Coordinates of C-alpha atoms and ligand atoms in Angstrom, one line a residue:
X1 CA 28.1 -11.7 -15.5
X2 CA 30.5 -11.9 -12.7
X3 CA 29.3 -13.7 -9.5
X4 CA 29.5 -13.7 -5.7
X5 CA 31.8 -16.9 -6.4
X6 CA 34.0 -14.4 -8.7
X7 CA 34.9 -12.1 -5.0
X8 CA 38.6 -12.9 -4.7
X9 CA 38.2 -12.1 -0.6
X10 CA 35.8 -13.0 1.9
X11 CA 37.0 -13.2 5.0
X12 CA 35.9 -10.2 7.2
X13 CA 34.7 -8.3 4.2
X14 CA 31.6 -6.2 4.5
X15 CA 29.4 -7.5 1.7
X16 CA 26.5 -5.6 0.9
X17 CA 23.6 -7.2 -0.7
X18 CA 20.6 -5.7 -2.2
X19 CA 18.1 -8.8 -1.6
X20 CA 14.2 -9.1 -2.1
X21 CA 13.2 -8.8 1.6
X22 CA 9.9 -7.5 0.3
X23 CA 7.2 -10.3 1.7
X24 CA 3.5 -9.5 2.8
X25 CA 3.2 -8.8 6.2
X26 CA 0.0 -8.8 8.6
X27 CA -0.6 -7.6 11.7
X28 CA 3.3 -7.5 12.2
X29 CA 4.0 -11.1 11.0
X30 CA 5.2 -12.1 7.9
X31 CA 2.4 -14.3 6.0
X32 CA 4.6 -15.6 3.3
X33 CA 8.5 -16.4 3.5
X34 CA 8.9 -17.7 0.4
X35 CA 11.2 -14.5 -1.1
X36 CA 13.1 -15.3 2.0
X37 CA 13.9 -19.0 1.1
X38 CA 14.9 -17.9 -2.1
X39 CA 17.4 -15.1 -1.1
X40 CA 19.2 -17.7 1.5
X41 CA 21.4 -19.5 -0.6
X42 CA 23.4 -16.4 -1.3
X43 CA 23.2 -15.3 2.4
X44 CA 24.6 -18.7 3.0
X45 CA 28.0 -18.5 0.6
X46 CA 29.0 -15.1 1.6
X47 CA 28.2 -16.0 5.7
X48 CA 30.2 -19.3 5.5
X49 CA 32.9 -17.6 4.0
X50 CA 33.1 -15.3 6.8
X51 CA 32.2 -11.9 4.9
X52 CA 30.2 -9.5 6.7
X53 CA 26.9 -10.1 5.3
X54 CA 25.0 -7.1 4.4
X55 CA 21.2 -7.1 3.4
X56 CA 19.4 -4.2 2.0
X57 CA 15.7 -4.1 1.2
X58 CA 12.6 -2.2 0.5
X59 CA 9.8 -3.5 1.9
X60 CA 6.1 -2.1 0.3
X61 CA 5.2 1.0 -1.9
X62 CA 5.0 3.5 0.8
X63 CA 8.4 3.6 2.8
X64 CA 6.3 3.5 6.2
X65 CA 6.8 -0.1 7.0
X66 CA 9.7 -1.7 8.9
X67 CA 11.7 -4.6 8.2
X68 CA 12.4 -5.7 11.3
X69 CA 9.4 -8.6 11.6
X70 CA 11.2 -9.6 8.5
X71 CA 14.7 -10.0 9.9
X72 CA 13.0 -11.8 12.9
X73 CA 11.2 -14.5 10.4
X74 CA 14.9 -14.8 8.1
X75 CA 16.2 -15.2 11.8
X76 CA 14.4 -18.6 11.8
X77 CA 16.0 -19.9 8.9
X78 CA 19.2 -18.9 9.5
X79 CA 21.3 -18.1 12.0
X80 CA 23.4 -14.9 13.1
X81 CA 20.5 -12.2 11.6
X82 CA 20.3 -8.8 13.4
X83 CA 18.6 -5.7 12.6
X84 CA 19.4 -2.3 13.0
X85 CA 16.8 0.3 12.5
X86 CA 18.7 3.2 10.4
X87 CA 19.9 2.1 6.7
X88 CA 22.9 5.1 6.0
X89 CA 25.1 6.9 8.5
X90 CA 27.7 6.9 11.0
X91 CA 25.5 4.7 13.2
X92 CA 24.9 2.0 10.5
X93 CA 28.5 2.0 9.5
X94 CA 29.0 1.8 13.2
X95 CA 26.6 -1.3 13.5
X96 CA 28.2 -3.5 10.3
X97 CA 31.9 -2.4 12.1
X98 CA 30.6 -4.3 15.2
X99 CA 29.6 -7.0 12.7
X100 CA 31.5 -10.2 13.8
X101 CA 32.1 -12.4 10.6
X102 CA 29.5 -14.6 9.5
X103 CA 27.2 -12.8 10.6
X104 CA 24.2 -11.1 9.1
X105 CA 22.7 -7.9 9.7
X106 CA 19.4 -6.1 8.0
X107 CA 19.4 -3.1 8.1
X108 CA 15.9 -0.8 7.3
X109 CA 13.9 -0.4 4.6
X110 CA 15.5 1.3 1.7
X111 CA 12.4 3.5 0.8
X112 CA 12.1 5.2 4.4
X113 CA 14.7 8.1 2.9
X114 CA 12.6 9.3 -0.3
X115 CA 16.2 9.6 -3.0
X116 CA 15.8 5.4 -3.1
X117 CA 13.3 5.8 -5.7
X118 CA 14.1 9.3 -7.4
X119 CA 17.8 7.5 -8.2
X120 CA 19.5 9.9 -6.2
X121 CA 23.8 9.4 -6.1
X122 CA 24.7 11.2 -3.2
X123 CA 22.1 8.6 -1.9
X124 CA 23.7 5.8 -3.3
X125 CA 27.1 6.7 -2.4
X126 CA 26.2 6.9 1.5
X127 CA 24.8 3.4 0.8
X128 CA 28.0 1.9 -0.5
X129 CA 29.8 3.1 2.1
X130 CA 29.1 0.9 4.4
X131 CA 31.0 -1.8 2.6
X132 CA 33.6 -2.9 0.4
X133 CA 32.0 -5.1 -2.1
X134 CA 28.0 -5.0 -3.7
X135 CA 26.0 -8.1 -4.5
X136 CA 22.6 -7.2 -6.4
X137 CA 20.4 -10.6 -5.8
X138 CA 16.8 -8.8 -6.1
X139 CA 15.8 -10.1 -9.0
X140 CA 11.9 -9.3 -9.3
X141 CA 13.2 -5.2 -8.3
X142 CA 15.9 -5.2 -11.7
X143 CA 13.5 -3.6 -13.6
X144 CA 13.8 -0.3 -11.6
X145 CA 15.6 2.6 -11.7
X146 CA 16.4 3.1 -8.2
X147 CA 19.3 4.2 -6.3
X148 CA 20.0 0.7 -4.5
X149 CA 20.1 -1.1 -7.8
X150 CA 21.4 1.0 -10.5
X151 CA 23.6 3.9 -8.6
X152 CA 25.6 1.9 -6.0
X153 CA 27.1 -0.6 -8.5
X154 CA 28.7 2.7 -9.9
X155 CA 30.7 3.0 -6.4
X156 CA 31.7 -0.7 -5.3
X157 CA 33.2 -3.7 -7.3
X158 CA 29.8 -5.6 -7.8
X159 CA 29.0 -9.2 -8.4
X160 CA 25.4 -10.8 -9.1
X161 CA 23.8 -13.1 -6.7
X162 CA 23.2 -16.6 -6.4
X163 CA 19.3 -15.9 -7.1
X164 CA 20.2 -13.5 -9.4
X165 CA 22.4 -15.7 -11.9
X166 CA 20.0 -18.4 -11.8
X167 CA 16.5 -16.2 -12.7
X168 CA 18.9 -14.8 -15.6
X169 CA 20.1 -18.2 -16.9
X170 CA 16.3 -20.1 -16.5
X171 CA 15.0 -16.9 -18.4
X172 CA 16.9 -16.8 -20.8
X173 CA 15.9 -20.1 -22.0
X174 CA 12.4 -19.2 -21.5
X175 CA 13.0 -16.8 -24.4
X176 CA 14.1 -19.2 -26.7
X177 CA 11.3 -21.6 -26.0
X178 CA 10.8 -25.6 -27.3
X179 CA 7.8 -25.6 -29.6
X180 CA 4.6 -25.9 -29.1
X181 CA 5.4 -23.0 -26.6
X182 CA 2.6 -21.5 -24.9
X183 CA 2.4 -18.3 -22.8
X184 CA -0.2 -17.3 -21.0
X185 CA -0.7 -13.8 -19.5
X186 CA -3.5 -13.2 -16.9
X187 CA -3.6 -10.5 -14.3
X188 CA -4.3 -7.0 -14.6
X189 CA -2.7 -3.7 -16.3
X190 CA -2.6 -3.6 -20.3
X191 CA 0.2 -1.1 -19.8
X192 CA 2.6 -3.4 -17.9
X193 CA 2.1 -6.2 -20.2
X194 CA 2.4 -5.0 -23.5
X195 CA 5.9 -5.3 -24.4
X196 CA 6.3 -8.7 -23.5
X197 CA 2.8 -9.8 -25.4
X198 CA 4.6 -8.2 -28.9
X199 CA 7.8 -10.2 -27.7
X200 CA 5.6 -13.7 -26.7
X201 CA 4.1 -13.1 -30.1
X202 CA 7.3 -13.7 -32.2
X203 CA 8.3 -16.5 -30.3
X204 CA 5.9 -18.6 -28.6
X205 CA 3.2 -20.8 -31.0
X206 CA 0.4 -19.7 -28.7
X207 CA 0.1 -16.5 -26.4
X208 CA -3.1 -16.9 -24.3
X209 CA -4.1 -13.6 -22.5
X210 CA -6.8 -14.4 -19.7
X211 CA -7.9 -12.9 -16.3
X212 CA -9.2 -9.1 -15.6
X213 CA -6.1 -8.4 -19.3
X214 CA -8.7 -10.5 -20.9
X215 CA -11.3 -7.3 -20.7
X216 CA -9.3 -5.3 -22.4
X217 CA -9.0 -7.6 -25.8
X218 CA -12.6 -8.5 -25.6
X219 CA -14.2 -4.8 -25.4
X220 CA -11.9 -3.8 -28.0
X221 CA -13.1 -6.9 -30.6
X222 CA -16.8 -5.4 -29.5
X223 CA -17.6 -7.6 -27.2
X224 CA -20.1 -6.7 -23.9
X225 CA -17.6 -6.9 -20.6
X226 CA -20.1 -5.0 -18.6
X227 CA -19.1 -3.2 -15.2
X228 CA -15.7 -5.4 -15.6
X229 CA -12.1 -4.5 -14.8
X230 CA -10.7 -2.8 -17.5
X231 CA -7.9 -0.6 -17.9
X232 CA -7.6 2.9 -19.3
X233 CA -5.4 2.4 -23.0
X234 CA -5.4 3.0 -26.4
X235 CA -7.5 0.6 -28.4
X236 CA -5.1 0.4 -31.6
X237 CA -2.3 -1.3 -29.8
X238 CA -4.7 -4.1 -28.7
X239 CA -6.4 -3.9 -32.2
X240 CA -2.6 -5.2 -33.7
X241 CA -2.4 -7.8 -30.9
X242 CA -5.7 -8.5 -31.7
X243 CA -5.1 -9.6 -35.4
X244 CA -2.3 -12.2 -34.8
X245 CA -3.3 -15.5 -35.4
X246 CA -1.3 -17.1 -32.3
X247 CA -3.5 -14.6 -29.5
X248 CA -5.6 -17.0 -28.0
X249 CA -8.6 -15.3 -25.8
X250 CA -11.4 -16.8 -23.2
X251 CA -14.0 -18.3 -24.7
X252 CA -16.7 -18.0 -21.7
X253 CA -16.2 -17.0 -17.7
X254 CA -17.6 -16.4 -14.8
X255 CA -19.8 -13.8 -14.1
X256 CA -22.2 -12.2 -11.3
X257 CA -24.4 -9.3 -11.1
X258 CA -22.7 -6.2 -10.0
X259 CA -25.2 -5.6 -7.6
X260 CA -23.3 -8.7 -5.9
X261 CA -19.9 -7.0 -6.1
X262 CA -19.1 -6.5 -2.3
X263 CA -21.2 -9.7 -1.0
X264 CA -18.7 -12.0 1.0
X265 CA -20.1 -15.0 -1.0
X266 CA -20.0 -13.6 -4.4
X267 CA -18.8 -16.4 -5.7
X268 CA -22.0 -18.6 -4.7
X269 CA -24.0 -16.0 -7.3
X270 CA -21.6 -16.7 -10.2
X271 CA -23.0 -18.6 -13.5
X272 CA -20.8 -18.8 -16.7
X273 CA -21.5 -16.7 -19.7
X274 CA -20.2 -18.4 -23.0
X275 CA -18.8 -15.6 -25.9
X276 CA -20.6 -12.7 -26.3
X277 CA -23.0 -13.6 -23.1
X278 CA -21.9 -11.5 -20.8
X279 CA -24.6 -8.9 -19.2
X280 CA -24.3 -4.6 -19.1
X281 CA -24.5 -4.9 -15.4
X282 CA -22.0 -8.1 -15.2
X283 CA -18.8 -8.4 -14.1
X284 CA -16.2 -11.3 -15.3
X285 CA -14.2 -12.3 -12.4
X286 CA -12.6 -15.6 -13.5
X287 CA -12.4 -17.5 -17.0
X288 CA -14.8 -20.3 -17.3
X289 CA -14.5 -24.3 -17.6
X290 CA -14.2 -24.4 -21.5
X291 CA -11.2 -22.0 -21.3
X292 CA -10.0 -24.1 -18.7
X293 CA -10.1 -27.3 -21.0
X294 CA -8.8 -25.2 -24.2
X295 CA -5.9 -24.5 -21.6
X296 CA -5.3 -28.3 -21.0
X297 CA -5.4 -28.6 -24.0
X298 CA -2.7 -26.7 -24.8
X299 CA -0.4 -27.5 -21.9
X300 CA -0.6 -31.3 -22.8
X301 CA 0.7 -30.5 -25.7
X302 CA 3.0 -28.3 -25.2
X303 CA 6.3 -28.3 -24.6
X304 CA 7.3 -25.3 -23.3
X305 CA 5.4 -22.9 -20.9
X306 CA 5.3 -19.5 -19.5
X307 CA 3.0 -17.9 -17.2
X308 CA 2.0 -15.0 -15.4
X309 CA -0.9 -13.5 -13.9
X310 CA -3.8 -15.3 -12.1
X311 CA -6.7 -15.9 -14.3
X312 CA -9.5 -14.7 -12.0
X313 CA -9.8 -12.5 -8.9
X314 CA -8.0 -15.1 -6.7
X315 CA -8.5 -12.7 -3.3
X316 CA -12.1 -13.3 -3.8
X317 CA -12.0 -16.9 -4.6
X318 CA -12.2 -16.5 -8.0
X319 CA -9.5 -19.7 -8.4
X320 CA -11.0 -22.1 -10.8
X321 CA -9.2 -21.2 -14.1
X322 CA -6.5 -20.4 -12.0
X323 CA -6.8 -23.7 -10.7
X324 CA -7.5 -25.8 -13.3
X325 CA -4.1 -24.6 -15.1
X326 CA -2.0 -24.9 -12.8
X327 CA -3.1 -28.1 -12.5
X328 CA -2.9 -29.1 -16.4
X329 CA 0.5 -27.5 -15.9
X330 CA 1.7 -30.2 -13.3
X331 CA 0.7 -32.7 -15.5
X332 CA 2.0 -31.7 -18.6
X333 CA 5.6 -32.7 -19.5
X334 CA 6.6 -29.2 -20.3
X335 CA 9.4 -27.3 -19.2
X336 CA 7.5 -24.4 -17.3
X337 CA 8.2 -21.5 -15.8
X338 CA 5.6 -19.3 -13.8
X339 CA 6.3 -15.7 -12.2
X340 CA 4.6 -12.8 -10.3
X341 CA 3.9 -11.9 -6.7
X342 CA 0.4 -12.6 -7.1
X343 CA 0.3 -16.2 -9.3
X344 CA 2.8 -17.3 -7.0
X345 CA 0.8 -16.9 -3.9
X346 CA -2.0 -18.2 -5.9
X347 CA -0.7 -21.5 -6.7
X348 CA 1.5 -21.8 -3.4
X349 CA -1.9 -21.8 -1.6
X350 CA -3.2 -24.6 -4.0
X351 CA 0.0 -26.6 -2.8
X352 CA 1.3 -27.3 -6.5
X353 CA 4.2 -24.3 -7.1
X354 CA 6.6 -27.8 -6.4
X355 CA 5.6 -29.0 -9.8
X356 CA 6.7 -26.3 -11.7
X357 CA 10.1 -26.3 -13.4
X358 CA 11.4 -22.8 -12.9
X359 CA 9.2 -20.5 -10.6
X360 CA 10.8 -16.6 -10.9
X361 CA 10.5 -14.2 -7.8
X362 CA 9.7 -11.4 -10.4
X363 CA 6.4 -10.6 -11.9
X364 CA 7.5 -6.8 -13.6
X365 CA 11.2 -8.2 -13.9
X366 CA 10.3 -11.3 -15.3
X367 CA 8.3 -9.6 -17.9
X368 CA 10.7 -7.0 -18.9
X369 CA 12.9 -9.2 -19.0
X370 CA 11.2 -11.5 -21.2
X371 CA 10.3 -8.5 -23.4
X372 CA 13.9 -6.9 -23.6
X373 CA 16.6 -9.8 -22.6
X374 CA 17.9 -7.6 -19.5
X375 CA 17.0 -5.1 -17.3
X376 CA 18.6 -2.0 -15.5
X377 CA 19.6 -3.8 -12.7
X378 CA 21.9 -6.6 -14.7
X379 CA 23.3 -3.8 -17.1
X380 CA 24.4 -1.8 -14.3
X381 CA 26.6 -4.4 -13.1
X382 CA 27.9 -5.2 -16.3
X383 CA 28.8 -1.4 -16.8
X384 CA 30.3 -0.9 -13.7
X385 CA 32.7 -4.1 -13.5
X386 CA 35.2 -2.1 -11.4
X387 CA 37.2 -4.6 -10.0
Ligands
ADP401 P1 1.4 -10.8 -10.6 O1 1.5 -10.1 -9.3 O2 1.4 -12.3 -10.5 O3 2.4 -10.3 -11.6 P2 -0.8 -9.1 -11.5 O4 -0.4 -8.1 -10.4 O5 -0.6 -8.7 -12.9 O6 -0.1 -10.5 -11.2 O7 -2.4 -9.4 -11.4 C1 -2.9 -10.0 -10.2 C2 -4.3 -9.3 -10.0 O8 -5.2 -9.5 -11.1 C3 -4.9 -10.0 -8.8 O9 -5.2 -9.0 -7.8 C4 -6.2 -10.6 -9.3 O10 -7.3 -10.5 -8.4 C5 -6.4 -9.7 -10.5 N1 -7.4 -10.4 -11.5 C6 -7.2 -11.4 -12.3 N2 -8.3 -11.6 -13.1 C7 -9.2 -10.8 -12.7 C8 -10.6 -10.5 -13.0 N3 -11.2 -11.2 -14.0 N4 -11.2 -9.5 -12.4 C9 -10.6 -8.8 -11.4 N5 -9.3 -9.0 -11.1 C10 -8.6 -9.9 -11.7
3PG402 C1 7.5 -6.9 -6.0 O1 7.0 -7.2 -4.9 O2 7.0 -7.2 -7.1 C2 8.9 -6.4 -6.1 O3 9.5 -6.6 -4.8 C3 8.9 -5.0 -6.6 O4 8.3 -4.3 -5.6 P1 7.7 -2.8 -6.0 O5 6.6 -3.1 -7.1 O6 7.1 -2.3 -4.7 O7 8.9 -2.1 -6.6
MG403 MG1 0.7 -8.3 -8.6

């Protein structure tokens, strides 16, 4: 894979660079910049080398929001960040002509003009015309077919990222694990997950599956899951899953009534149901303290690990399991690796992402690219190597 430190020239080149600008806002702020502190290191080689520095985003599903509050917080980590508020045209290539070099300019969110997302070229060829090289550095959007990440390689020399190079070379190893390997796969949406469970399953020793996933394992072995999370799928693909002897489910969680459901303190009402004790009108919202310690367990001695998906409904408070491992992770002397939007945020707000080895921005791209080795976004660069 050729890198941004592969670019023969720098100096006053327009760079473009599709980075993961695509942080939770509120009320106009940005809440987390964590994406942000990731995508600066390549920000930083191409501005010190005096390259026109380019950065292209989405930011959420819609294509409503702006990115400006988001150039304003990147503004505070670095210097030299403007934002203009059009993404193709005369006026943006107007805008990164006026560029001075060094500098950085954002301009807006991919996903306001609808052919991002249906792949469109014509698209993707107004977008490389704004510059003379492409860097693709959003890692956690590889995994998508979109015009930004697979089409405008096909137009400009292209190079991977800084962030990029190092989520592909910390994955890899991830899927060639040190045994006792564990994985452990919470969250929600059989669907997204099952690839990378029939991959976890040939290589790792033990593949827990935990959180709302959990549901899905534990109505199909005939267990009660009451008014629970579940997700719409096909029973015989768990059934298979089901019969390998290195799944590992919860053995109890925590449950309230679902009369509860939208009380603030929901939590307060919880008790733990042990196997097969879980009420018709109960819903799990968290595993419980013995999966916790068959967890620890397992993370003690383990020596590697892979995670994602929160183990309970953090947003509600639902953060013991989730917790507790992440906890038995920063003890353990594995090498570990976590992913996903949501874990992250989870265990960034219990203070302890610092103790993990390798934490990837991707939650889908991490997974497919557990499951498959590489993703559309890395083969389109290696495709296109038009120098
Ligand atoms: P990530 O973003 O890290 O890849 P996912 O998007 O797959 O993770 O899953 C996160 C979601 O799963 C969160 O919204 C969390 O509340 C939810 N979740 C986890 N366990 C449960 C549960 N038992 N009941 C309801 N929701 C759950
Ligand atoms: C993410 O937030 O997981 C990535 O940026 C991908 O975003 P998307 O799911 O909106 O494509
Ligand atoms: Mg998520």
């Amino acid at each position: 894979m050729r890198t941004v430190r592969d670019i023969p020239e720098l100096e006053n080149i327009p760079v473009l660079v599709r980075t993961a600008l695509n942080v939770p806002i509120e009320n106009g702020k940005v809440t987390n910049d964590y994406r942000l502190r990731r995508a600066l290191p390549t920000i930083k080689f191409l501005s010190e080398r005096g390259a026109k520095v380019i950065l292209i985003s989405h930011i959420g599903e819609q294509g409503t929001e702006t990115l400006e509050p988001v150039a304003r917080a990147l503004g505070k980590l670095i210097s030299g960040v403007s934002f203009f508020g059009e993404t193709i045209g005369e006026r943006a290539r107007k805008a990164v002509r006026e560029l001075a070099p060094g500098k950085i300019l954002v301009l807006e969110n991919l996903r306001r003009d609808q052919r991002e997302v249906m792949n469109d070229r014509a698209f993707a060829k107004e977008v490389a015309a704004l510059a003379d090289v492409f860097v693709e550095d959003s890692f956690d959007t590889c995994h998508r077919v979109h015009a930004s990440i697979v089409s405008v390689p096909e137009f400009l020399p292209s190079y991977a990222g800084i962030l990029l190079e190092e989520e592909v070379n910390e994955l890899s190893e991830a899927l060639k694990p040190k045994h006792p390997a564990l994985a452990v796969i919470g969250g929600a949406k059989f669907s997204t997950k099952e690839a990378v469970l029939t991959t976890l399953l040939k290589t790792y020793d033990h593949v827990f599956v935990g959180g709302a996933l959990a549901n899905d394992f534990l109505k199909v072995a005939g267990q009660e899951v009451g008014k629970s999370l579940v997700s719409n799928t096909a029973g015989n693909s768990i059934k298979k899953i089901l019969a390998n002897p290195k799944l590992v489910l919860p053995i109890d969680s925590l449950v309230i009534s679902s009369a509860n459901m939208s009380a603030i303190d929901a939590r307060m009402s919880a008790r733990i149901a042990t196997e097969g004790q879980v009420q018709s009108d109960e819903v799990i919202l968290d595993d419980g303290p013995g999966t916790s310690a068959l967890l620890a367990d397992l993370a003690k001695k383990a020596k590697n690990i892979l995670w994602n998906g929160p183990l309970g409904n953090y947003e509600r408070n639902f953060i013991d399991a989730t917790d507790a491992f992440a906890r038995a992770v920063a003890e353990s002397d594995a090498h570990s690796v976590v992913g996903g939007g949501d874990t992250i945020a989870a265990i960034e707000n219990l203070g302890l992402l610092p103790r993990f080895s390798f934490v990837s921005t991707g939650g889908g791209a991490m997974l497919d690219f557990i499951a498959k080795g590489t993703l559309p976004g890395i083969e389109a660069l290696d495709k296109n190597n038009n120098t």
